[in-house]
Amino acid sequence: MINPFRPVGRGTLGAFETVGAITLFAATGVGRGLRGPWYPRQFLRMLVEIGYYSLPVVGLTAIFTGMVLALQSYTGFSRFEAQSAIPTIVVISMTRELGPVLAGLMVAGRVGASMAAELGTMRVTEQIDALSTLSTDPFRYLVFPRILAGLVCLPFLVLVADIIGVMGGLLVGAYKLGFPAGEWIQSTLDYLQPEDVTSGLVKAGVFGFIITLMGCYQGYNSGRGAQGVGTATTQAVVAASIMILVSNYVVTEIFFSR
Amino acid sequence: MTVKIAVRGLEKAFGPKRVLQGVDLDVPEKQSTVIIGGSGTGKSVLLKCIIGLITPDGGSIRIDGREMVGASDDERRAVQGRIGMLFQGAALFDSLPVWENVAFGLLAEKRLGRHEAREEAVRVMRSVGLAADVADRYPAETSGGMQKRIGLARAIATKPEIIFFDEPTTGLDPIMADVINDLVRACVRDLGATAVSISHDMASVRKIADRVALIHEGRIRWEGPASSIDASGNAYVDQFIHGRAEGPIRVGQVA
Ligand SMILES: Nc1ncnc2c1ncn2[C@@H]1O[C@H](COP(=O)(O)OP(=O)(O)O)[C@@H](O)[C@H]1O
Ligand SMILES: [Mg+2]
């Protein structure tokens, strides 16, 4: 109470402790997972869960983002007769930034939450304990397939988001702004660099790792009872979202400074 | 009598709460030991320490003479492979159909292919009185009594040497409870397993126990053959078996 720095110090120590615990968790999950035995059924189930069932949400996000991008850049760029840059603006914003970040955030909400809830429930109902008594390592059986699926699915989802986003822009460009569709597509492709897409896909991989890691970490370490699972779910989504935004800057910086 | 599991001075605290405060217990081989005691006295924690799911703060656990406290992950996994456990809440995997739950250990140890594992699962299910048509249901679609039996089938499917039953009859009607009691007995008699059970239910204790241990406030207060519980002369045991509120076990003292 007397020392005002005490809560700050304690908070900082707590934060370091959490970062350490998450790092150890990730290292254990990946390290043991790589050494096998592997569980392809679990992996396939997660591919469907993350990759396939996220398509609607990611697609909807992407198409409206592409549409609004076209509309907004028109409002801005027509002021100095730069309308011809709009298709390029749409595709670059989409592939480099908005595709990965928005898809990442949407998937964090959807998959991160359900993963934390599923593992948290398994923890609370002792299913994770039961795995160990049945000669099965929860890190290999539960954690690794999820992280791997996140790593694979997010780049795929972002690629889909890129394409749909560009199509959304094209829709608005052609039907509302009166661009000839052929010209729009031409200038989209003309100025697009491979790195625009690959940097976005690398981000997506990082986000996929973060989302599934946080979902697993929070669920695996869930507190007791329904309240514990609720807290785990919220924290998985909040932590993953913040880490996505931070790592987004870091990855951009790395690509930018090359 | 050979001692299968020897626990000495086992301690475990959760924060300020000292749950186990020096537990000493010998579990004889191929017999049925039942641990009794009030709710929240650390019976489940004790079993989980022995099976390696909880790391104790101190003390020693020897299984077949091999020290488990501080053992490596690989050593612990090797021992876990020889222990089966029926959890208090059954702990069935709700994303898997019943037969896959039962066959889980067999599949994990790659002893059988999926097809044979399924046949074996149905056979084990039948031995605990579950009809074959339950096999393809999901755990959520079965009743509480069935879930206990599925959990039991899963625990014995790999024919473990040691089986832990955490409150096998709690929450079941008396008839179903008696069916489960018979199954627990059969595990010891037919499989030659060493059984450690937790129970509150004295009828069940009398039926399944060769030996009884009473735990209270983190220590074993009495241990002896099941036949002598009525003449134990131990105040804890007398209070427990007669279900009296008066005595050394005071309600509200724990918690
Ligand atoms: N993982 C845990 N974290 C914190 N406290 C726990 C944990 N597991 C058990 N406890 C506490 O230890 C005590 C004993 O629990 P338990 O062994 O489940 O009791 P019981 O004898 O009814 O099986 C309880 O008070 C419980 O709240
Ligand atoms: Mg218990």
Coordinates of C-alpha atoms and ligand atoms in Angstrom, one line a residue:
Chain A
M1 CA 0.0 0.0 0.0
I2 CA 2.8 2.4 0.9
N3 CA 5.1 1.7 -2.0
P4 CA 3.3 2.6 -5.2
F5 CA 5.8 0.7 -7.3
R6 CA 5.1 -2.6 -5.7
P7 CA 2.1 -3.4 -8.0
V8 CA 4.1 -2.4 -11.0
G9 CA 7.0 -4.6 -10.0
R10 CA 4.7 -7.5 -9.2
G11 CA 2.9 -7.1 -12.5
T12 CA 6.2 -7.0 -14.4
L13 CA 7.4 -10.2 -12.7
G14 CA 4.1 -11.8 -13.4
A15 CA 4.3 -10.9 -17.0
F16 CA 7.8 -12.4 -17.4
E17 CA 6.6 -15.5 -15.6
T18 CA 3.7 -15.9 -18.0
V19 CA 5.9 -15.3 -21.1
G20 CA 8.3 -18.0 -19.7
A21 CA 5.4 -20.4 -19.1
I22 CA 4.0 -19.9 -22.6
T23 CA 7.4 -20.3 -24.2
L24 CA 8.0 -23.5 -22.3
F25 CA 4.6 -24.8 -23.3
A26 CA 5.2 -24.1 -26.9
A27 CA 8.7 -25.7 -26.8
T28 CA 7.2 -28.8 -25.1
G29 CA 4.3 -29.0 -27.6
V30 CA 6.5 -28.7 -30.7
G31 CA 9.5 -30.6 -29.3
R32 CA 7.5 -33.7 -28.2
G33 CA 5.1 -33.4 -31.1
L34 CA 7.9 -33.6 -33.7
R35 CA 9.4 -36.7 -32.2
G36 CA 6.0 -38.5 -32.5
P37 CA 4.0 -40.7 -32.2
W38 CA 1.8 -38.6 -34.5
Y39 CA -1.9 -38.4 -34.6
P40 CA -3.0 -37.8 -38.2
R41 CA -6.7 -38.2 -37.3
Q42 CA -6.5 -35.3 -34.8
F43 CA -4.6 -33.2 -37.3
L44 CA -7.2 -33.8 -40.1
R45 CA -10.0 -33.0 -37.7
M46 CA -8.3 -29.7 -36.8
L47 CA -7.6 -28.9 -40.5
V48 CA -11.3 -29.2 -41.1
E49 CA -12.2 -27.3 -37.9
I50 CA -9.8 -24.4 -38.6
G51 CA -9.4 -24.3 -42.4
Y52 CA -12.8 -25.3 -43.6
Y53 CA -15.2 -24.0 -41.0
S54 CA -13.5 -20.6 -40.9
L55 CA -14.0 -20.0 -44.6
P56 CA -17.4 -18.3 -44.4
V57 CA -16.3 -15.9 -41.7
V58 CA -13.0 -15.1 -43.4
G59 CA -14.7 -14.8 -46.8
L60 CA -17.3 -12.3 -45.5
T61 CA -14.7 -10.2 -43.7
A62 CA -12.6 -10.1 -46.9
I63 CA -15.3 -9.2 -49.4
F64 CA -16.6 -6.3 -47.4
T65 CA -13.1 -5.1 -46.6
G66 CA -12.2 -5.2 -50.3
M67 CA -15.4 -3.3 -51.1
V68 CA -14.9 -0.6 -48.5
L69 CA -11.3 -0.2 -49.5
A70 CA -12.2 0.5 -53.1
L71 CA -14.9 3.0 -52.0
Q72 CA -12.8 4.8 -49.4
S73 CA -9.7 5.1 -51.7
Y74 CA -12.0 6.5 -54.4
T75 CA -13.3 9.2 -52.1
G76 CA -9.7 10.1 -51.2
F77 CA -7.9 9.7 -54.4
S78 CA -10.4 11.3 -56.8
R79 CA -9.5 14.6 -55.0
F80 CA -6.2 14.7 -56.9
E81 CA -7.2 12.7 -60.0
A82 CA -5.4 9.5 -58.9
Q83 CA -8.2 7.1 -59.4
S84 CA -6.0 4.8 -61.5
A85 CA -4.1 3.9 -58.3
I86 CA -7.2 2.4 -56.6
P87 CA -6.9 -1.2 -57.8
T88 CA -3.2 -1.2 -56.6
I89 CA -4.1 0.3 -53.3
V90 CA -6.8 -2.4 -52.8
V91 CA -4.6 -5.3 -53.6
I92 CA -1.6 -4.1 -51.6
S93 CA -3.6 -3.2 -48.5
M94 CA -5.4 -6.5 -48.7
T95 CA -2.4 -8.8 -49.2
R96 CA 0.1 -7.1 -47.0
E97 CA -2.1 -5.9 -44.1
L98 CA -5.8 -6.3 -44.0
G99 CA -6.1 -9.9 -45.2
P100 CA -3.8 -11.4 -42.6
V101 CA -4.7 -9.2 -39.7
L102 CA -8.5 -9.3 -40.2
A103 CA -8.5 -13.0 -41.0
G104 CA -6.2 -13.6 -38.0
L105 CA -8.5 -11.6 -35.6
M106 CA -11.6 -13.4 -36.9
V107 CA -10.0 -16.8 -36.5
A108 CA -8.7 -15.9 -33.1
G109 CA -12.3 -15.2 -32.0
R110 CA -13.6 -18.3 -33.6
V111 CA -10.9 -20.9 -33.2
G112 CA -9.0 -19.6 -30.3
A113 CA -12.1 -19.5 -28.2
S114 CA -13.4 -22.9 -29.1
M115 CA -10.0 -24.5 -28.7
A116 CA -9.6 -23.0 -25.2
A117 CA -13.1 -24.0 -24.3
E118 CA -12.6 -27.6 -25.6
L119 CA -9.3 -28.1 -23.8
G120 CA -10.5 -26.3 -20.7
T121 CA -13.5 -28.6 -20.5
M122 CA -11.2 -31.6 -21.0
R123 CA -9.1 -30.4 -18.2
V124 CA -12.0 -29.7 -15.8
T125 CA -13.6 -33.1 -16.6
E126 CA -10.3 -34.9 -16.2
Q127 CA -10.1 -36.0 -19.8
I128 CA -6.6 -34.7 -20.0
D129 CA -5.6 -36.7 -17.0
A130 CA -7.3 -39.7 -18.5
L131 CA -5.2 -39.4 -21.6
S132 CA -2.0 -39.8 -19.6
T133 CA -3.3 -42.9 -17.9
L134 CA -4.0 -44.4 -21.4
S135 CA -0.4 -44.1 -22.6
T136 CA -1.1 -40.9 -24.5
D137 CA 0.8 -37.7 -24.1
P138 CA -1.6 -34.7 -24.2
F139 CA 1.1 -32.5 -25.8
R140 CA 1.4 -34.9 -28.7
Y141 CA -2.3 -35.8 -29.0
L142 CA -3.9 -32.5 -28.3
V143 CA -1.5 -29.6 -28.6
F144 CA 0.8 -30.4 -31.5
P145 CA -1.9 -31.3 -34.1
R146 CA -3.7 -28.0 -33.3
I147 CA -0.6 -25.9 -33.6
L148 CA 0.4 -27.6 -36.8
A149 CA -3.1 -27.2 -38.2
G150 CA -3.0 -23.5 -37.3
L151 CA 0.3 -23.0 -39.0
V152 CA -1.0 -24.7 -42.2
C153 CA -4.5 -23.3 -42.3
L154 CA -4.0 -19.6 -41.7
P155 CA -1.8 -19.0 -44.8
F156 CA -4.5 -20.9 -46.8
L157 CA -7.3 -18.8 -45.4
V158 CA -5.4 -15.6 -46.0
L159 CA -4.8 -16.5 -49.6
V160 CA -8.5 -17.0 -50.0
A161 CA -9.1 -13.7 -48.2
D162 CA -6.7 -11.9 -50.6
I163 CA -8.5 -13.2 -53.6
I164 CA -12.0 -12.5 -52.3
G165 CA -10.9 -9.1 -51.1
V166 CA -9.6 -8.2 -54.5
M167 CA -12.9 -9.4 -56.0
G168 CA -14.8 -7.3 -53.6
G169 CA -12.8 -4.2 -54.7
L170 CA -13.4 -5.1 -58.3
L171 CA -17.2 -5.4 -57.7
V172 CA -17.3 -1.9 -56.3
G173 CA -14.9 -0.6 -58.9
A174 CA -16.8 -2.0 -61.9
Y175 CA -20.4 -1.6 -60.7
K176 CA -20.3 1.6 -58.6
L177 CA -17.2 3.6 -59.7
G178 CA -17.5 2.8 -63.4
F179 CA -14.1 1.3 -64.0
P180 CA -13.8 -1.2 -66.9
A181 CA -13.3 -4.6 -65.2
G182 CA -10.4 -5.6 -67.5
E183 CA -8.4 -2.4 -66.7
W184 CA -9.0 -3.0 -63.0
I185 CA -7.6 -6.5 -63.1
Q186 CA -4.7 -5.4 -65.3
S187 CA -3.6 -2.7 -62.9
T188 CA -4.1 -5.1 -60.0
L189 CA -1.7 -7.5 -61.5
D190 CA 0.8 -5.0 -62.9
Y191 CA 1.9 -3.5 -59.7
L192 CA 1.6 -6.5 -57.4
Q193 CA 5.0 -7.8 -56.1
P194 CA 5.4 -11.4 -55.0
E195 CA 6.6 -10.1 -51.7
D196 CA 3.3 -8.4 -51.1
V197 CA 1.7 -11.8 -51.0
T198 CA 4.4 -13.8 -49.3
S199 CA 4.9 -11.3 -46.5
G200 CA 1.1 -11.6 -45.8
L201 CA 1.4 -15.4 -45.8
V202 CA 4.3 -15.4 -43.4
K203 CA 2.3 -13.2 -41.1
A204 CA -0.6 -15.6 -41.5
G205 CA 1.6 -18.5 -40.4
V206 CA 2.8 -16.6 -37.4
F207 CA -0.8 -15.7 -36.5
G208 CA -2.0 -19.3 -36.9
F209 CA 0.8 -20.4 -34.5
I210 CA -0.2 -17.7 -32.0
I211 CA -3.9 -18.4 -32.1
T212 CA -3.6 -22.2 -31.6
L213 CA -0.8 -21.8 -29.1
M214 CA -2.9 -19.5 -26.9
G215 CA -6.0 -21.6 -27.3
C216 CA -4.1 -24.7 -26.2
Y217 CA -2.1 -22.9 -23.4
Q218 CA -5.2 -21.3 -21.8
G219 CA -7.3 -24.4 -22.2
Y220 CA -4.7 -26.8 -20.9
N221 CA -4.0 -24.6 -17.8
S222 CA -7.7 -23.8 -17.3
G223 CA -8.8 -23.2 -13.7
R224 CA -11.4 -25.4 -12.0
G225 CA -15.1 -25.4 -12.8
A226 CA -17.1 -23.6 -15.4
Q227 CA -15.7 -20.3 -14.4
G228 CA -12.2 -21.5 -15.1
V229 CA -13.2 -22.5 -18.6
G230 CA -14.8 -19.1 -19.2
T231 CA -11.8 -17.2 -18.1
A232 CA -9.5 -19.4 -20.2
T233 CA -11.6 -18.7 -23.3
T234 CA -11.6 -15.0 -22.8
Q235 CA -7.9 -14.9 -22.1
A236 CA -7.1 -17.0 -25.1
V237 CA -8.9 -14.6 -27.4
V238 CA -7.6 -11.4 -25.8
A239 CA -4.0 -12.6 -25.6
A240 CA -4.0 -14.0 -29.2
S241 CA -5.5 -10.7 -30.5
I242 CA -2.9 -8.5 -28.8
M243 CA -0.1 -10.8 -29.9
I244 CA -1.4 -10.7 -33.4
L245 CA -1.3 -6.9 -33.5
V246 CA 2.2 -6.8 -32.0
S247 CA 3.7 -9.5 -34.1
N248 CA 2.1 -7.9 -37.2
Y249 CA 4.3 -4.9 -36.6
V250 CA 7.4 -7.0 -35.9
V251 CA 7.0 -9.0 -39.1
T252 CA 6.2 -5.9 -41.2
E253 CA 9.3 -4.3 -39.8
I254 CA 11.4 -7.3 -40.7
F255 CA 10.1 -7.4 -44.3
F256 CA 10.3 -3.6 -44.6
S257 CA 13.9 -3.2 -43.6
R258 CA 15.1 -5.8 -46.0
Chain B
M1 CA 1.7 -60.6 1.2
T2 CA 3.7 -58.6 -1.3
V3 CA 3.5 -54.9 -1.2
K4 CA 2.7 -53.5 -4.6
I5 CA 2.5 -49.8 -3.8
A6 CA 4.3 -48.3 -0.8
V7 CA 3.6 -44.7 0.1
R8 CA 5.7 -43.0 2.7
G9 CA 5.4 -39.5 4.2
L10 CA 3.5 -38.1 1.1
E11 CA 2.9 -34.4 1.2
K12 CA 1.0 -32.1 -1.1
A13 CA -0.3 -28.6 -0.6
F14 CA -2.3 -26.3 -2.9
G15 CA -1.2 -22.9 -1.9
P16 CA -1.8 -22.6 1.8
K17 CA -4.0 -25.7 1.9
R18 CA -2.1 -28.7 3.1
V19 CA -4.1 -31.6 1.6
L20 CA -1.7 -34.5 2.2
Q21 CA 0.4 -34.2 5.4
G22 CA 2.4 -37.3 5.5
V23 CA 0.4 -40.2 4.1
D24 CA 1.8 -43.7 4.8
L25 CA 0.1 -46.5 3.0
D26 CA 0.9 -50.1 1.9
V27 CA -1.2 -51.6 -0.9
P28 CA -0.9 -55.4 -1.0
E29 CA -0.6 -57.1 -4.4
K30 CA -3.7 -58.7 -6.0
Q31 CA -6.0 -57.5 -3.3
S32 CA -8.6 -54.8 -3.1
T33 CA -7.8 -51.8 -0.9
V34 CA -10.5 -49.2 -0.3
I35 CA -9.7 -45.7 1.0
I36 CA -12.5 -44.1 2.9
G37 CA -12.8 -40.6 4.3
G38 CA -14.9 -37.4 4.1
S39 CA -15.3 -35.3 1.0
G40 CA -12.3 -33.0 0.2
T41 CA -9.9 -34.9 2.4
G42 CA -7.5 -35.5 -0.5
K43 CA -8.5 -39.1 -1.6
S44 CA -8.5 -38.2 -5.3
V45 CA -5.3 -36.2 -4.8
L46 CA -3.6 -39.2 -3.3
L47 CA -4.6 -41.5 -6.2
K48 CA -3.4 -38.8 -8.7
C49 CA -0.1 -38.5 -6.9
I50 CA 0.4 -42.3 -7.1
I51 CA -0.4 -42.4 -10.8
G52 CA 1.8 -39.4 -11.5
L53 CA -0.8 -36.9 -12.5
I54 CA 0.1 -34.6 -9.6
T55 CA 3.6 -34.0 -8.4
P56 CA 3.8 -34.3 -4.6
D57 CA 5.8 -31.8 -2.6
G58 CA 7.5 -34.5 -0.6
G59 CA 7.6 -38.1 0.4
S60 CA 8.1 -41.3 -1.5
I61 CA 5.9 -43.6 -3.7
R62 CA 7.3 -47.0 -4.6
I63 CA 5.6 -49.2 -7.2
D64 CA 7.1 -52.7 -7.3
G65 CA 9.9 -51.2 -5.3
R66 CA 10.7 -48.5 -7.9
E67 CA 10.7 -44.9 -6.7
M68 CA 8.2 -42.8 -8.6
V69 CA 8.7 -39.4 -7.0
G70 CA 11.3 -37.6 -9.1
A71 CA 11.4 -40.3 -11.7
S72 CA 11.9 -39.3 -15.3
D73 CA 9.0 -38.8 -17.7
D74 CA 9.8 -42.0 -19.5
E75 CA 10.0 -44.0 -16.3
R76 CA 6.7 -42.6 -15.2
R77 CA 5.0 -43.3 -18.5
A78 CA 6.2 -46.9 -18.4
V79 CA 4.5 -47.3 -15.0
Q80 CA 1.4 -45.4 -16.1
G81 CA 1.0 -47.9 -18.9
R82 CA 0.5 -50.7 -16.3
I83 CA -2.1 -48.7 -14.3
G84 CA -5.7 -48.2 -15.3
M85 CA -8.0 -45.6 -13.7
L86 CA -11.7 -45.1 -13.5
F87 CA -12.1 -41.4 -12.8
Q88 CA -14.6 -39.9 -10.4
G89 CA -16.6 -38.3 -13.2
A90 CA -15.8 -41.1 -15.7
A91 CA -13.8 -38.5 -17.8
L92 CA -14.8 -40.1 -21.1
F93 CA -13.6 -38.5 -24.3
D94 CA -16.7 -36.8 -25.6
S95 CA -15.4 -36.3 -29.1
L96 CA -15.0 -40.1 -29.6
P97 CA -17.7 -42.8 -29.9
V98 CA -18.0 -45.2 -27.0
W99 CA -16.1 -48.1 -28.6
E100 CA -13.1 -45.8 -29.3
N101 CA -13.1 -44.6 -25.7
V102 CA -12.9 -48.2 -24.6
A103 CA -10.3 -49.1 -27.2
F104 CA -8.2 -46.0 -26.6
G105 CA -5.4 -47.6 -24.6
L106 CA -5.2 -50.5 -27.0
L107 CA -5.0 -48.2 -30.0
A108 CA -2.5 -45.9 -28.2
E109 CA -0.2 -48.8 -27.5
K110 CA -0.6 -50.0 -31.1
R111 CA -1.4 -53.5 -29.8
L112 CA -4.3 -53.9 -32.3
G113 CA -5.5 -52.4 -35.6
R114 CA -8.7 -50.4 -35.6
H115 CA -10.8 -53.3 -36.7
E116 CA -9.6 -55.7 -34.1
A117 CA -9.6 -53.0 -31.4
R118 CA -13.2 -52.4 -32.0
E119 CA -14.0 -56.1 -31.6
E120 CA -12.0 -56.2 -28.5
A121 CA -13.7 -53.1 -27.2
V122 CA -17.2 -54.7 -27.8
R123 CA -16.0 -57.8 -26.0
V124 CA -14.8 -55.8 -22.9
M125 CA -18.0 -53.8 -23.0
R126 CA -20.0 -56.9 -22.9
S127 CA -18.0 -58.1 -19.9
V128 CA -19.2 -55.0 -18.0
G129 CA -22.8 -55.5 -19.1
L130 CA -22.9 -53.0 -22.0
A131 CA -24.8 -54.0 -25.1
A132 CA -23.0 -53.9 -28.4
D133 CA -25.3 -51.3 -29.8
V134 CA -23.9 -48.7 -27.3
A135 CA -20.6 -48.9 -29.1
D136 CA -21.4 -46.3 -31.8
R137 CA -23.1 -43.8 -29.5
Y138 CA -21.3 -40.8 -28.1
P139 CA -20.7 -40.6 -24.3
A140 CA -23.1 -37.7 -24.0
E141 CA -25.9 -39.9 -25.3
T142 CA -25.5 -42.5 -22.5
S143 CA -26.7 -42.5 -18.9
G144 CA -24.6 -41.9 -15.8
G145 CA -24.5 -45.6 -14.9
M146 CA -23.5 -46.5 -18.4
Q147 CA -20.8 -43.9 -18.4
K148 CA -19.3 -45.4 -15.2
R149 CA -19.3 -48.8 -17.0
I150 CA -17.7 -47.4 -20.1
G151 CA -15.0 -45.7 -17.9
L152 CA -14.5 -49.1 -16.2
A153 CA -14.3 -50.9 -19.6
R154 CA -11.7 -48.3 -20.7
A155 CA -9.7 -48.7 -17.6
I156 CA -9.5 -52.6 -17.8
A157 CA -9.3 -53.0 -21.6
T158 CA -5.5 -53.0 -21.6
K159 CA -5.5 -55.5 -18.7
P160 CA -3.5 -53.4 -16.3
E161 CA -1.8 -54.8 -13.2
I162 CA -3.1 -52.0 -11.0
I163 CA -6.5 -50.4 -11.3
F164 CA -7.7 -47.3 -9.4
F165 CA -11.4 -46.7 -8.9
D166 CA -12.3 -43.2 -7.8
E167 CA -15.8 -43.4 -6.3
P168 CA -17.1 -46.1 -8.6
T169 CA -20.6 -46.2 -7.1
T170 CA -21.2 -42.6 -6.2
G171 CA -24.4 -41.2 -7.8
L172 CA -25.7 -44.5 -8.9
D173 CA -28.9 -46.2 -7.8
P174 CA -28.4 -49.2 -5.4
I175 CA -28.9 -51.8 -8.0
M176 CA -26.5 -50.3 -10.4
A177 CA -24.0 -49.7 -7.6
D178 CA -24.1 -53.4 -6.8
V179 CA -23.5 -54.3 -10.4
I180 CA -20.4 -52.0 -10.3
N181 CA -19.2 -53.5 -7.0
D182 CA -19.3 -57.0 -8.6
L183 CA -17.3 -55.7 -11.5
V184 CA -14.7 -54.2 -9.3
R185 CA -14.4 -57.6 -7.4
A186 CA -14.2 -59.4 -10.7
C187 CA -11.3 -57.3 -11.8
V188 CA -9.3 -58.5 -8.8
R189 CA -10.5 -62.1 -8.9
D190 CA -10.4 -62.7 -12.7
L191 CA -7.7 -60.3 -13.9
G192 CA -5.5 -60.8 -10.8
A193 CA -5.2 -57.0 -10.6
T194 CA -4.3 -54.9 -7.6
A195 CA -7.2 -52.6 -6.9
V196 CA -7.3 -49.3 -5.0
S197 CA -10.7 -47.8 -4.7
I198 CA -12.2 -44.7 -3.1
S199 CA -15.6 -44.9 -1.6
H200 CA -18.0 -43.2 0.7
D201 CA -20.5 -45.9 0.5
M202 CA -20.2 -48.5 3.4
A203 CA -22.2 -51.1 1.6
S204 CA -19.8 -50.9 -1.3
V205 CA -16.8 -50.9 1.0
R206 CA -18.0 -54.1 2.7
K207 CA -18.5 -55.7 -0.6
I208 CA -15.3 -54.8 -2.5
A209 CA -12.6 -54.3 0.2
D210 CA -10.0 -56.8 1.4
R211 CA -8.3 -53.9 3.2
V212 CA -9.5 -50.6 4.4
A213 CA -7.7 -47.3 5.0
L214 CA -9.3 -44.2 6.5
I215 CA -7.8 -40.8 5.6
H216 CA -8.5 -37.7 7.6
E217 CA -6.8 -34.3 7.7
G218 CA -4.1 -35.4 5.4
R219 CA -3.1 -38.6 7.2
I220 CA -4.1 -42.3 7.2
R221 CA -5.8 -42.7 10.6
W222 CA -6.5 -46.4 10.4
E223 CA -5.6 -49.3 8.2
G224 CA -6.6 -52.9 8.5
P225 CA -8.4 -55.9 7.0
A226 CA -12.0 -55.2 5.9
S227 CA -13.3 -57.9 8.2
S228 CA -12.1 -56.0 11.3
I229 CA -13.7 -52.6 10.6
D230 CA -16.6 -53.2 13.0
A231 CA -14.3 -54.1 15.8
S232 CA -11.5 -51.7 15.0
G233 CA -11.7 -49.8 18.2
N234 CA -10.8 -46.7 16.2
A235 CA -12.9 -43.6 16.9
Y236 CA -12.6 -42.3 13.3
V237 CA -13.6 -45.6 11.8
D238 CA -16.5 -46.1 14.2
Q239 CA -17.8 -42.6 13.4
F240 CA -17.5 -43.1 9.7
I241 CA -19.2 -46.5 9.5
H242 CA -22.0 -45.4 11.7
G243 CA -22.4 -42.0 9.9
R244 CA -22.4 -40.0 13.1
A245 CA -22.0 -36.3 13.3
E246 CA -20.4 -36.6 16.7
G247 CA -16.8 -37.8 17.0
P248 CA -13.2 -36.9 16.1
I249 CA -14.2 -36.1 12.5
R250 CA -15.8 -32.7 12.7
V251 CA -17.8 -31.3 9.8
G252 CA -16.7 -27.9 8.8
Q253 CA -13.3 -28.5 10.2
V254 CA -12.0 -29.4 6.8
A255 CA -13.0 -27.3 3.8
Ligands
LIG1 N1 -5.6 -29.1 -8.8 C1 -6.0 -28.6 -7.6 N2 -5.8 -27.3 -7.3 C2 -6.1 -26.8 -6.1 N3 -6.8 -27.4 -5.2 C3 -7.0 -28.7 -5.4 C4 -6.7 -29.4 -6.6 N4 -7.1 -30.7 -6.6 C5 -7.7 -30.8 -5.4 N5 -7.6 -29.7 -4.7 C6 -8.2 -29.5 -3.3 O1 -7.7 -30.5 -2.5 C7 -8.7 -31.0 -1.6 C8 -8.9 -32.5 -1.7 O2 -9.4 -32.8 -3.0 P1 -9.9 -34.2 -3.4 O3 -8.7 -35.1 -3.3 O4 -10.5 -34.1 -4.8 O5 -10.9 -34.6 -2.3 P2 -11.7 -36.0 -2.2 O6 -11.2 -36.6 -1.0 O7 -13.1 -35.7 -2.0 O8 -11.4 -36.8 -3.4 C9 -10.0 -30.2 -2.0 O9 -10.2 -29.2 -1.0 C10 -9.7 -29.6 -3.3 O10 -10.3 -28.3 -3.4
MG2 MG -12.5 -37.3 -5.0

